[in-house]
Structures are given as structure tokens and as C-alpha cells.
Tab-separated table of C-alpha atoms in Angstrom:
chain	number	residue	atom	x	y	z
A	1	UNK	CA	98.776	17.850	145.450
A	2	UNK	CA	97.750	18.222	141.826
A	3	UNK	CA	94.381	16.727	140.979
A	4	UNK	CA	94.717	13.676	138.738
A	5	UNK	CA	92.959	14.078	135.390
A	6	UNK	CA	91.806	11.239	133.188
A	7	UNK	CA	93.356	11.251	129.706
A	8	UNK	CA	90.672	12.320	127.213
A	9	UNK	CA	89.850	9.483	124.859
A	10	UNK	CA	90.296	11.742	121.832
A	11	UNK	CA	93.913	12.610	122.638
A	12	UNK	CA	96.825	10.379	121.643
A	13	UNK	CA	99.846	10.259	123.989
A	14	UNK	CA	102.739	12.357	122.737
A	15	UNK	CA	105.274	9.514	122.865
A	16	UNK	CA	103.036	7.299	120.711
A	17	UNK	CA	102.718	9.980	118.031
A	18	UNK	CA	106.458	10.626	117.981
A	19	UNK	CA	107.226	6.906	117.763
A	20	UNK	CA	104.860	6.566	114.804
A	21	UNK	CA	106.460	9.512	112.992
A	22	UNK	CA	109.971	8.139	113.536
A	23	UNK	CA	109.099	4.564	112.630
A	24	UNK	CA	111.136	3.560	109.590
A	25	UNK	CA	112.430	7.101	109.099
A	26	UNK	CA	116.035	7.165	107.851
A	27	UNK	CA	118.599	9.904	107.461
A	28	UNK	CA	118.609	11.681	104.109
A	29	UNK	CA	121.372	11.088	101.588
A	30	UNK	CA	124.347	13.443	102.138
A	31	UNK	CA	125.000	16.207	99.622
A	32	UNK	CA	128.354	17.813	98.871
A	33	UNK	CA	128.225	21.557	99.433
A	34	UNK	CA	130.693	24.439	99.266
A	35	UNK	CA	131.913	25.379	102.714
A	36	UNK	CA	129.925	28.613	102.723
A	37	UNK	CA	126.699	26.605	102.305
A	38	UNK	CA	127.545	23.785	104.727
A	39	UNK	CA	127.075	25.785	107.934
A	40	UNK	CA	124.474	24.213	110.293
A	41	UNK	CA	124.184	21.057	108.173
A	42	UNK	CA	125.067	17.741	109.813
A	43	UNK	CA	128.453	16.347	108.832
A	44	UNK	CA	128.448	13.011	107.005
A	45	UNK	CA	131.139	10.702	105.608
A	46	UNK	CA	134.004	12.886	106.777
A	47	UNK	CA	137.267	11.884	105.008
A	48	UNK	CA	140.555	11.434	106.892
A	49	UNK	CA	142.509	14.674	106.762
A	50	UNK	CA	146.108	15.197	105.767
A	51	UNK	CA	148.479	16.498	108.440
A	52	UNK	CA	148.195	20.212	109.120
A	53	UNK	CA	150.482	22.031	109.154
A	54	UNK	CA	152.194	19.863	106.529
A	55	UNK	CA	155.600	20.672	108.064
A	56	UNK	CA	156.999	22.394	111.151
A	57	UNK	CA	156.145	26.113	111.176
A	58	UNK	CA	156.951	29.108	113.364
A	59	UNK	CA	154.296	29.966	115.944
A	60	UNK	CA	155.540	33.552	116.262
A	61	UNK	CA	158.061	35.916	114.737
A	62	UNK	CA	161.649	35.236	115.822
A	63	UNK	CA	165.007	33.643	115.110
A	64	UNK	CA	165.239	30.003	114.017
A	65	UNK	CA	167.935	27.827	115.628
A	66	UNK	CA	168.959	24.285	116.440
A	67	UNK	CA	168.378	24.084	120.195
A	68	UNK	CA	171.523	22.041	120.929
A	69	UNK	CA	173.620	24.832	119.406
A	70	UNK	CA	172.435	27.219	122.138
A	71	UNK	CA	173.412	25.180	125.212
A	72	UNK	CA	174.974	27.458	127.825
A	73	UNK	CA	173.849	30.745	126.296
A	74	UNK	CA	172.664	33.395	128.776
A	75	UNK	CA	172.661	37.136	129.321
A	76	UNK	CA	175.735	36.686	131.541
A	77	UNK	CA	177.482	34.458	129.031
A	78	UNK	CA	176.338	35.419	125.519
A	79	UNK	CA	176.955	32.882	122.803
A	80	UNK	CA	178.683	34.454	119.775
A	81	UNK	CA	177.536	33.329	116.347
A	82	UNK	CA	179.814	32.682	113.431
A	83	UNK	CA	176.997	33.238	110.922
A	84	UNK	CA	173.800	35.251	111.137
A	85	UNK	CA	170.650	33.317	112.179
A	86	UNK	CA	167.547	32.959	110.016
A	87	UNK	CA	164.593	35.225	110.769
A	88	UNK	CA	161.138	33.628	110.467
A	89	UNK	CA	157.646	35.010	110.881
A	90	UNK	CA	154.551	33.296	112.221
A	91	UNK	CA	153.439	30.611	109.782
A	92	UNK	CA	156.759	30.344	107.968
A	93	UNK	CA	158.275	26.896	107.459
A	94	UNK	CA	161.097	26.119	109.896
A	95	UNK	CA	164.415	26.028	107.984
A	96	UNK	CA	166.184	22.691	107.609
A	97	UNK	CA	168.440	21.943	110.562
A	98	UNK	CA	166.442	24.168	112.948
A	99	UNK	CA	164.018	23.000	115.633
A	100	UNK	CA	163.174	26.093	117.692
A	101	UNK	CA	162.316	29.791	117.418
A	102	UNK	CA	163.429	32.334	120.015
A	103	UNK	CA	162.210	35.897	120.568
A	104	UNK	CA	163.907	38.742	118.744
A	105	UNK	CA	165.225	40.344	121.948
A	106	UNK	CA	167.192	37.192	122.781
A	107	UNK	CA	169.602	37.885	119.929
A	108	UNK	CA	171.938	40.860	120.433
A	109	UNK	CA	172.956	42.600	117.225
A	110	UNK	CA	174.203	45.894	118.710
A	111	UNK	CA	177.919	45.143	118.313
A	112	UNK	CA	180.024	43.816	115.484
A	113	UNK	CA	179.249	40.245	116.615
A	114	UNK	CA	175.788	38.692	116.799
A	115	UNK	CA	175.216	36.982	120.167
A	116	UNK	CA	172.496	34.762	121.617
A	117	UNK	CA	171.386	35.568	125.176
A	118	UNK	CA	169.360	32.442	126.136
A	119	UNK	CA	169.070	28.712	125.684
A	120	UNK	CA	166.090	27.027	124.035
A	121	UNK	CA	164.493	23.612	123.973
A	122	UNK	CA	163.556	21.616	120.867
A	123	UNK	CA	160.102	22.609	119.669
A	124	UNK	CA	160.119	25.985	121.400
A	125	UNK	CA	158.085	28.455	119.338
A	126	UNK	CA	157.325	25.750	116.756
A	127	UNK	CA	154.065	24.188	115.619
A	128	UNK	CA	155.010	20.626	114.728
A	129	UNK	CA	153.834	18.852	111.603
A	130	UNK	CA	150.287	17.636	112.288
A	131	UNK	CA	150.090	19.863	115.367
A	132	UNK	CA	146.676	21.245	114.365
A	133	UNK	CA	145.279	18.210	112.543
A	134	UNK	CA	146.884	14.787	112.883
A	135	UNK	CA	147.456	12.735	109.735
A	136	UNK	CA	144.529	10.419	109.013
A	137	UNK	CA	142.196	11.950	111.589
A	138	UNK	CA	138.705	13.294	110.874
A	139	UNK	CA	138.737	16.512	112.851
A	140	UNK	CA	135.034	17.052	112.059
A	141	UNK	CA	132.917	14.296	113.531
A	142	UNK	CA	130.172	12.780	111.387
A	143	UNK	CA	126.716	13.208	112.871
A	144	UNK	CA	127.554	16.606	114.352
A	145	UNK	CA	126.195	19.943	113.229
A	146	UNK	CA	128.694	22.023	111.267
A	147	UNK	CA	129.803	25.085	113.248
A	148	UNK	CA	131.933	28.061	112.159
A	149	UNK	CA	134.850	26.396	113.993
A	150	UNK	CA	134.400	23.286	111.853
A	151	UNK	CA	134.591	25.426	108.731
A	152	UNK	CA	137.850	26.853	110.082
A	153	UNK	CA	139.231	23.312	110.337
A	154	UNK	CA	138.019	22.457	106.840
A	155	UNK	CA	139.595	25.562	105.312
A	156	UNK	CA	142.846	24.970	107.177
A	157	UNK	CA	142.865	21.410	105.813
A	158	UNK	CA	142.476	22.754	102.276
A	159	UNK	CA	138.926	21.464	101.759
A	160	UNK	CA	136.542	23.340	99.498
A	161	UNK	CA	133.419	21.220	100.089
A	162	UNK	CA	131.896	19.104	102.828
A	163	UNK	CA	129.343	16.314	102.719
A	164	UNK	CA	126.385	17.202	104.901
A	165	UNK	CA	122.869	16.019	105.552
A	166	UNK	CA	120.370	18.844	105.220
A	167	UNK	CA	116.704	17.784	105.139
A	168	UNK	CA	114.252	19.684	102.965
A	169	UNK	CA	111.206	20.968	104.823
A	170	UNK	CA	108.100	22.270	103.099
A	171	UNK	CA	106.012	24.638	105.218
A	172	UNK	CA	102.452	25.231	104.063
A	173	UNK	CA	100.773	28.232	105.636
A	174	UNK	CA	97.004	28.008	105.746
A	175	UNK	CA	95.814	31.621	105.637
A	176	UNK	CA	94.300	32.887	108.849
A	177	UNK	CA	91.253	35.091	108.902
A	178	UNK	CA	93.438	37.937	110.182
A	179	UNK	CA	95.795	37.553	107.221
A	180	UNK	CA	98.834	37.705	109.546
A	181	UNK	CA	101.276	34.787	109.084
A	182	UNK	CA	103.436	35.311	112.186
A	183	UNK	CA	103.486	31.631	113.146
A	184	UNK	CA	104.537	30.380	109.718
A	185	UNK	CA	107.406	32.870	109.714
A	186	UNK	CA	108.416	31.762	113.224
A	187	UNK	CA	108.547	28.083	112.237
A	188	UNK	CA	110.409	28.831	108.993
A	189	UNK	CA	113.027	30.851	110.868
A	190	UNK	CA	113.337	28.137	113.513
A	191	UNK	CA	113.806	25.518	110.802
A	192	UNK	CA	116.582	27.474	109.124
A	193	UNK	CA	118.323	27.843	112.487
A	194	UNK	CA	118.116	24.046	112.758
A	195	UNK	CA	120.088	23.638	109.516
A	196	UNK	CA	117.127	22.731	107.326
A	197	UNK	CA	116.439	23.796	103.743
A	198	UNK	CA	113.033	25.463	103.851
A	199	UNK	CA	110.479	25.978	101.111
A	200	UNK	CA	107.440	28.031	102.085
A	201	UNK	CA	104.084	27.849	100.366
A	202	UNK	CA	100.616	29.158	101.075
A	203	UNK	CA	97.352	27.357	100.505
A	204	UNK	CA	94.969	29.258	98.243
A	205	UNK	CA	92.210	28.944	100.825
A	206	UNK	CA	91.190	27.290	104.087
A	207	UNK	CA	89.076	24.595	102.430
A	208	UNK	CA	90.294	20.990	102.221
A	209	UNK	CA	90.721	21.024	98.442
A	210	UNK	CA	92.926	24.123	98.482
A	211	UNK	CA	95.032	22.795	101.339
A	212	UNK	CA	95.382	19.339	99.772
A	213	UNK	CA	96.631	20.929	96.559
A	214	UNK	CA	99.394	22.696	98.532
A	215	UNK	CA	100.575	19.468	100.177
A	216	UNK	CA	103.199	18.794	97.520
A	217	UNK	CA	105.795	16.336	98.818
A	218	UNK	CA	107.725	15.956	95.564
A	219	UNK	CA	110.759	17.943	96.705
A	220	UNK	CA	110.770	17.615	100.478
A	221	UNK	CA	111.711	15.165	103.220
A	222	UNK	CA	109.168	16.433	105.759
A	223	UNK	CA	106.116	18.642	105.618
A	224	UNK	CA	104.583	21.001	108.161
A	225	UNK	CA	101.284	22.831	107.874
A	226	UNK	CA	100.478	25.900	109.936
A	227	UNK	CA	96.868	26.578	110.921
A	228	UNK	CA	93.607	24.852	110.183
A	229	UNK	CA	94.205	21.972	112.625
A	230	UNK	CA	91.470	22.830	115.118
A	231	UNK	CA	87.888	21.641	115.244
A	232	UNK	CA	86.204	24.764	113.923
A	233	UNK	CA	84.145	24.867	110.765
A	234	UNK	CA	87.004	26.380	108.730
A	235	UNK	CA	89.703	24.043	110.065
A	236	UNK	CA	90.279	21.650	107.155
A	237	UNK	CA	93.988	20.745	107.354
A	238	UNK	CA	93.271	17.271	108.697
A	239	UNK	CA	90.683	16.529	106.032
A	240	UNK	CA	93.227	17.613	103.411
A	241	UNK	CA	95.876	15.349	104.927
A	242	UNK	CA	93.419	12.433	104.872
A	243	UNK	CA	92.787	13.088	101.164
A	244	UNK	CA	96.506	12.967	100.347
A	245	UNK	CA	97.785	10.389	102.826
A	246	UNK	CA	97.219	8.884	106.261
A	247	UNK	CA	96.369	10.601	109.532
A	248	UNK	CA	98.270	9.059	112.446
A	249	UNK	CA	96.634	11.178	115.117
A	250	UNK	CA	94.591	14.343	115.465
A	251	UNK	CA	94.532	15.606	119.018
A	252	UNK	CA	97.695	15.003	121.029
A	253	UNK	CA	98.023	14.856	124.798
A	254	UNK	CA	100.249	17.922	124.821
A	255	UNK	CA	99.619	21.270	126.463
A	256	UNK	CA	99.837	23.607	124.657
A	257	UNK	CA	99.394	21.890	121.302
A	258	UNK	CA	96.351	19.650	121.785
A	259	UNK	CA	95.006	20.247	118.271
A	260	UNK	CA	98.259	19.160	116.593
A	261	UNK	CA	97.966	16.335	114.080
A	262	UNK	CA	100.479	13.963	112.537
A	263	UNK	CA	100.414	11.744	109.499
A	264	UNK	CA	102.233	10.630	106.382
A	265	UNK	CA	101.945	11.209	102.676
A	266	UNK	CA	103.694	8.188	101.255
A	267	UNK	CA	106.970	8.032	103.202
A	268	UNK	CA	106.970	11.741	104.054
A	269	UNK	CA	106.165	12.628	107.691
A	270	UNK	CA	103.589	15.395	108.021
A	271	UNK	CA	102.882	17.503	111.100
A	272	UNK	CA	99.862	19.809	111.196
A	273	UNK	CA	100.559	22.614	113.666
A	274	UNK	CA	98.183	25.139	115.124
A	275	UNK	CA	98.265	28.719	113.922
A	276	UNK	CA	98.757	29.891	117.533
A	277	UNK	CA	102.481	30.514	118.174
A	278	UNK	CA	102.620	28.823	121.593
A	279	UNK	CA	100.833	25.680	120.382
A	280	UNK	CA	102.899	25.542	117.206
A	281	UNK	CA	106.160	25.890	119.143
A	282	UNK	CA	105.219	23.109	121.547
A	283	UNK	CA	104.596	20.729	118.641
A	284	UNK	CA	107.692	21.994	116.809
A	285	UNK	CA	109.951	21.234	119.783
A	286	UNK	CA	108.451	17.866	120.681
A	287	UNK	CA	107.594	16.391	117.257
A	288	UNK	CA	109.097	18.293	114.335
A	289	UNK	CA	112.616	18.729	115.742
A	290	UNK	CA	113.036	15.012	116.550
A	291	UNK	CA	111.843	14.160	113.025
A	292	UNK	CA	114.316	16.599	111.467
A	293	UNK	CA	117.095	15.345	113.744
A	294	UNK	CA	116.453	11.796	112.512
A	295	UNK	CA	116.468	12.959	108.886
A	296	UNK	CA	119.706	14.867	109.525
A	297	UNK	CA	121.437	11.881	111.070
A	298	UNK	CA	121.962	13.975	114.192
A	299	UNK	CA	122.575	12.169	117.448
A	300	UNK	CA	120.833	13.015	120.677
A	301	UNK	CA	120.044	16.708	120.939
A	302	UNK	CA	122.314	18.132	123.653
A	303	UNK	CA	120.678	19.128	126.912
A	304	UNK	CA	121.862	21.064	129.955
A	305	UNK	CA	121.420	19.328	133.304
A	306	UNK	CA	120.743	21.523	136.337
A	307	UNK	CA	118.659	21.298	139.528
A	308	UNK	CA	115.285	23.018	139.773
A	309	UNK	CA	115.210	26.172	141.893
A	310	UNK	CA	111.540	25.487	142.683
A	311	UNK	CA	109.027	22.774	141.903
A	312	UNK	CA	107.127	22.237	138.676
A	313	UNK	CA	103.506	21.150	139.154
A	314	UNK	CA	101.830	19.400	136.230
A	315	UNK	CA	98.588	17.596	135.450
A	316	UNK	CA	98.695	13.828	135.117
A	317	UNK	CA	97.429	12.440	131.817
A	318	UNK	CA	98.831	15.067	129.468
A	319	UNK	CA	102.384	16.111	128.676
A	320	UNK	CA	102.979	19.763	129.490
A	321	UNK	CA	105.585	22.129	128.156
A	322	UNK	CA	107.664	24.022	130.717
A	323	UNK	CA	109.776	27.078	130.000
A	324	UNK	CA	112.825	27.719	132.147
A	325	UNK	CA	115.223	30.525	132.933
A	326	UNK	CA	118.792	29.808	133.938
A	327	UNK	CA	119.524	31.435	137.279
A	328	UNK	CA	123.122	30.775	138.235
A	329	UNK	CA	123.464	27.039	138.637
A	330	UNK	CA	119.770	26.161	138.601
A	331	UNK	CA	116.678	26.173	136.397
A	332	UNK	CA	113.858	28.498	137.448
A	333	UNK	CA	110.437	27.584	135.989
A	334	UNK	CA	108.736	30.459	134.171
A	335	UNK	CA	105.571	28.779	132.907
A	336	UNK	CA	104.027	25.328	132.579
A	337	UNK	CA	101.347	24.500	130.006
A	338	UNK	CA	100.405	28.133	129.333
A	339	UNK	CA	103.130	29.918	127.376
A	340	UNK	CA	102.729	33.632	126.750
A	341	UNK	CA	104.785	35.295	124.033
A	342	UNK	CA	106.601	37.379	126.635
A	343	UNK	CA	107.555	34.233	128.555
A	344	UNK	CA	108.684	32.480	125.372
A	345	UNK	CA	110.948	35.409	124.541
A	346	UNK	CA	112.391	35.407	128.067
A	347	UNK	CA	112.999	31.658	128.348
A	348	UNK	CA	116.454	30.091	128.133
A	349	UNK	CA	115.305	26.482	127.765
A	350	UNK	CA	112.347	24.121	127.610
A	351	UNK	CA	111.404	20.642	128.720
A	352	UNK	CA	108.422	18.337	128.492
A	353	UNK	CA	106.858	17.135	131.723
A	354	UNK	CA	105.659	13.590	130.907
A	355	UNK	CA	101.974	12.880	131.253
A	356	UNK	CA	102.478	10.057	133.753
A	357	UNK	CA	103.941	12.238	136.541
A	358	UNK	CA	102.722	15.220	138.566
A	359	UNK	CA	105.809	17.329	137.955
A	360	UNK	CA	109.233	17.668	139.550
A	361	UNK	CA	110.127	18.580	143.118
A	362	UNK	CA	112.438	21.494	143.879
A	363	UNK	CA	116.058	20.372	143.740
A	364	UNK	CA	115.367	17.649	141.174
A	365	UNK	CA	118.108	17.474	138.556
A	366	UNK	CA	116.532	17.748	135.113
A	367	UNK	CA	117.618	17.950	131.471
A	368	UNK	CA	116.453	20.979	129.508
A	369	UNK	CA	116.941	21.952	125.872
A	370	UNK	CA	118.541	25.301	125.202
A	371	UNK	CA	116.645	27.979	123.280
A	372	UNK	CA	119.514	30.476	123.092
A	373	UNK	CA	122.947	30.136	121.531
């Protein structure tokens, strides 16, 4: 049995912070982008497509015929042809009066007379009009992230642009004493993978005035700071946020990630993440991603549901991050609350163990969010 811990008075429950960040937050206005730039954005206002292909086409190379003209043809009873058939190649329009395509070896041209050696059925070897994309359908669903396969559909439909929602995220790195900005790079790369336009900036110093000057929200929809969110003498990110806007919470009941803060500058949500990679990732997954999903107009983030191979034990009173590895048809816990870099790199998925429970028993079916493609 895990010992129950009282929630520290200085920590705000994770769900309360997330609710405050999402309150009144709306999806950004869609922008029309060339297909090459639309990848990973969230589709919006998808128009009805025209039928594709626009007429019947051959699915493979062969001879085009009218199927009823071939009734009775076989290798034992070849059907002689009065005129030569039409040869078509994959993608060619089916000639008028034809409704099937047969393989080349089913037409015998060795003698003076061309003969057909098999019957066919209407539509054989043919891609019908609208067979790939039906007339009036939106083959790319609004509210879904644009994948390479969606771009294939768009190009096949003759589109050159797509309307997508792509939030703009400003990441302000507060220089660490070591001078190494590994966490800021990690969050920027994670944001780009999430289909976000990223602008990176660095505060001139660790003091509140320098950080506040870097908190420019003029060209962004959300803002994240990296570092300076602790309680040390040089941790001034929260004071800078208070100068520019409102602090919703500093100190969140999340392990790792207790020193995370959240606030707003005007209507712009701001999340102050720790400079430690594990703490920053925990806050990124649980706070920043839901905010960006809301701004993107993305529906519920997909999860994979599997049973636990063994139990997860967690402290009551604080939400804890768990990293999981997929082992066949089950989730195997790798770490809970204490996430080493090696474990992060090994993990296939993550989940948050709520602060009001002691964990999950072995065999419990749980939803986890995938970390790998």
C-alpha cells in the first residue's frame, strides 16, 4: 500500500491549471498554404472535391473491350475479332463503348486473325469515375492533422493549397548557468513535430527585466519559457510573467514538473517550464500540448488502449507521469514520477496517473499517448 500524502498547499492541481489555460481559448484562424507547407497542420474548411478519376480509367495495361462482346470466349473456343482491339495503359481513359480491360496474354495475335481467349465482366480492370474520390466528398476530414497520405489525395484532386490551422508558438529560452540550451531545443523540436510554427528567442539575462522584455506576444498564439521557474535566487521567470500579465499558478501538483507555472499575457496562454528536460517534458505533454491542440482545432489526441503488464504505484495528492514500453499486447511501466533521459528515450508512450488514486493494478486497461510514430 502506498502511503497517502497530503497535497502541499503551495501546489495547484494539474487539472485546475489546464482548465484555466483552456478557458475561453479558441482555435486560430485557418491559413491557406501550399501543399508542401501544409504537412502536420490541422485541416480546416475542407471543400467538397470533384470526382477522381474524372472518367473511367484503366487500372493496368491491357486490351479495352465491351464485356458483352466477349461472352463465350475461352482458350478452347477463341473468339475471333473483326477489328483489332484498343490497347490502353494504366491511367489511360477507357475508350467510348468499352467497359473492361483484359490482360495482354488473353488476346492471341500469333495468326492472321486476332482472337480473344477469355470472357470478362463489366468493370474488370477499370477504375470507375469517382472510384478514388467520390463527387462532393471531402476526402480530408477537417480537424485532423494533415499526413503525407492526405497530401496525396489533395494532389490527386488537383488542389494546390489547403486551409490549415497552425498555431504560432514563441519559445523563450532563459540562459542557464551552464550555457547549454538542450531543453529549449527539445521543446522546439517537439513543437515542430506537433505541426506548430515555432519562433525561438533568448532572454538577454536571467533577471526579471531581461526575461519580461523577451516575452513578446505580438506574433504568437501561445508562449513557452524554458528555465528560471524554480525558487532559487536567479529564477525570475515568474516575476517577469507577473510584470507582463497574470500568473495563474506557480507550483503544480505534477511529478516531475512541480516548479512549472502558467499564466496569460492578454489572451495569450503562457507556460513557464523548468530547464530540466524531464520536468519540461512532463509539463509539455500535460499542459502545452492540450493548449496547442485547442488552438489547432484538433479533436481528442488519439491514445492506444492496452492492459498493464504489471501495476503502477503512485502517490496520492500529486499527478505523476508514467513512461511505458509496448510489450506485445500490453503496456509495461518503465518509470513513474522519476524520468531519466535513458528511460525517456526508450519509452513508447506516456500517461498521467491522477493525483486522486494510488495507481493502477496489473491487468487494468489504460489509455496511453504514443511517443513514437
